[in-house]
Amino acid sequence: TAEPDSMLRKPIDARKGIMTHDFTIRRLMQCSMIGLLSLVVYRSGLRISIEAAQTMTFGVLAISQIMHVFNVRSASHTAFKNMFSNKYLLGATALVLLIMVALLEIPVCHDLFHLTTLTGIQWMWVTALSIAPLPIVELVKGIIRIAKK
């Protein structure tokens, strides 16, 4: 579903392209945040083993990117509005999440991808840090919306 105000905005200058200064700054900040969260989980996993750290980091990097797709649907509107309107996006997200959980849980995949089994606490870290970009970006979008008023 299109953003409700998409027809009210001025058209984008065709000479500018989509890689505007604001777009680039947003992407750099969001990528840096996901990278930082990955380093946090890696550091946490190192307390257990290098294998746990690598597996947890792999999980956070992959799953946070899957969840991040909801953030980038709009630069200004909340991801939670019309979040369930695109059934293909939801289906693809569910499928990829299922594949990721399989990779992280099925022992045969561990050998192929050099992963290890995660404990419940490690899964909590992976889940929390993978989902964290969604509310953080939403908070920033909200602050920007308020500042523009």
Coordinates of C-alpha atoms in Angstrom, one line a residue:
T1 CA 0.0 0.0 0.0
A2 CA 1.3 3.4 -0.9
E3 CA 1.9 6.1 1.7
P4 CA -1.2 8.1 2.3
D5 CA 0.4 11.4 1.3
S6 CA 2.4 10.1 -1.6
M7 CA 0.3 12.0 -4.1
L8 CA 0.5 15.2 -2.2
R9 CA 4.3 15.4 -2.3
K10 CA 6.3 17.1 -5.1
P11 CA 7.8 14.8 -7.6
I12 CA 11.4 13.9 -7.2
D13 CA 13.8 15.7 -9.5
A14 CA 14.8 13.1 -12.1
R15 CA 18.3 14.5 -12.3
K16 CA 18.8 13.9 -8.6
G17 CA 18.1 10.2 -8.5
I18 CA 17.1 8.3 -5.3
M19 CA 20.6 8.5 -3.6
T20 CA 19.9 11.9 -2.1
H21 CA 22.0 13.3 0.8
D22 CA 19.2 12.5 3.3
F23 CA 18.7 9.0 1.9
T24 CA 22.5 8.3 2.2
I25 CA 22.7 9.7 5.7
R26 CA 19.7 7.6 6.9
R27 CA 21.2 4.4 5.3
L28 CA 24.6 5.0 6.8
M29 CA 23.2 5.6 10.3
Q30 CA 20.9 2.5 10.1
C31 CA 23.7 0.3 8.8
S32 CA 26.1 1.6 11.5
M33 CA 23.5 0.8 14.1
I34 CA 23.1 -2.8 12.9
G35 CA 26.9 -3.1 12.8
L36 CA 27.2 -1.8 16.3
L37 CA 24.5 -4.2 17.6
S38 CA 26.3 -7.0 15.9
L39 CA 29.5 -6.1 17.7
V40 CA 27.6 -6.0 21.0
V41 CA 26.3 -9.5 20.5
Y42 CA 29.7 -10.7 19.3
R43 CA 31.3 -9.4 22.4
S44 CA 28.6 -11.0 24.5
G45 CA 29.1 -14.3 22.8
L46 CA 32.9 -14.3 23.2
R47 CA 32.3 -14.8 27.0
I48 CA 31.1 -18.3 26.0
S49 CA 33.2 -19.2 22.9
I50 CA 34.3 -18.0 19.6
E51 CA 31.7 -20.3 17.9
A52 CA 28.9 -18.9 20.0
A53 CA 30.0 -15.3 19.2
Q54 CA 30.1 -16.0 15.5
T55 CA 26.7 -17.8 15.5
M56 CA 25.1 -15.0 17.5
T57 CA 26.6 -12.4 15.2
F58 CA 25.5 -14.2 12.1
G59 CA 22.0 -14.4 13.6
V60 CA 21.8 -10.7 14.4
L61 CA 23.2 -9.6 11.1
A62 CA 20.8 -11.8 9.1
I63 CA 17.6 -11.4 11.1
S64 CA 18.1 -7.6 11.7
Q65 CA 18.3 -7.1 7.9
I66 CA 15.1 -9.1 7.5
M67 CA 13.3 -7.0 10.1
H68 CA 14.8 -3.8 8.8
V69 CA 12.8 -4.2 5.5
F70 CA 9.9 -2.8 7.4
N71 CA 11.8 0.4 8.4
V72 CA 12.9 1.2 4.8
R73 CA 9.4 1.0 3.4
S74 CA 9.0 4.7 4.2
A75 CA 11.4 7.4 5.2
S76 CA 8.8 9.3 7.2
H77 CA 5.8 7.2 8.0
T78 CA 5.8 4.6 10.8
A79 CA 6.5 1.0 9.8
F80 CA 3.6 -0.1 12.1
K81 CA 0.9 1.6 10.0
N82 CA -0.1 -0.8 7.2
M83 CA 2.6 -3.2 8.3
F84 CA 0.4 -6.1 7.3
S85 CA -0.9 -4.7 4.1
N86 CA 1.8 -6.3 1.8
K87 CA 1.1 -10.1 2.0
Y88 CA 4.0 -10.9 -0.3
L89 CA 6.4 -9.0 1.9
L90 CA 5.0 -10.8 5.0
G91 CA 5.2 -14.2 3.3
A92 CA 8.8 -13.6 2.2
T93 CA 9.8 -12.3 5.7
A94 CA 8.2 -15.4 7.3
L95 CA 9.9 -17.7 4.9
V96 CA 13.4 -16.2 5.3
L97 CA 12.9 -16.1 9.1
L98 CA 12.0 -19.8 9.0
I99 CA 15.1 -20.5 7.0
M100 CA 17.3 -18.6 9.4
V101 CA 15.9 -20.4 12.4
A102 CA 16.5 -23.7 10.6
L103 CA 20.1 -22.7 9.9
L104 CA 20.6 -21.8 13.5
E105 CA 18.9 -24.9 14.9
I106 CA 19.4 -27.9 12.6
P107 CA 22.7 -29.6 13.5
V108 CA 23.5 -30.5 9.8
C109 CA 23.4 -26.8 9.0
H110 CA 25.9 -26.1 11.8
D111 CA 28.5 -28.2 10.1
L112 CA 27.9 -26.6 6.7
F113 CA 27.9 -23.0 8.0
H114 CA 30.3 -23.5 11.0
L115 CA 27.6 -22.6 13.5
T116 CA 26.9 -23.8 17.0
T117 CA 23.7 -24.5 19.0
L118 CA 22.5 -21.4 20.9
T119 CA 21.1 -21.5 24.4
G120 CA 17.9 -19.8 25.4
I121 CA 19.8 -16.8 26.7
Q122 CA 21.8 -16.5 23.5
W123 CA 18.6 -16.6 21.5
M124 CA 17.2 -13.8 23.6
W125 CA 20.2 -11.7 22.8
V126 CA 19.9 -12.5 19.1
T127 CA 16.2 -11.8 19.1
A128 CA 16.4 -8.6 21.1
L129 CA 19.3 -7.1 19.1
S130 CA 17.8 -8.2 15.8
I131 CA 14.5 -6.5 16.5
A132 CA 16.1 -3.4 18.1
P133 CA 16.6 -1.4 14.8
L134 CA 12.8 -1.4 14.2
P135 CA 11.8 0.7 17.3
I136 CA 15.0 2.7 17.2
V137 CA 14.4 3.9 13.6
E138 CA 10.7 4.4 14.4
L139 CA 11.8 6.7 17.3
V140 CA 14.0 8.7 15.0
K141 CA 11.3 9.0 12.4
G142 CA 8.9 10.3 15.1
I143 CA 11.4 12.9 16.3
I144 CA 11.9 14.0 12.7
R145 CA 8.2 14.3 12.2
I146 CA 7.7 16.4 15.3
A147 CA 10.7 18.6 14.4
K148 CA 9.3 19.3 11.0
K149 CA 5.9 20.6 12.4

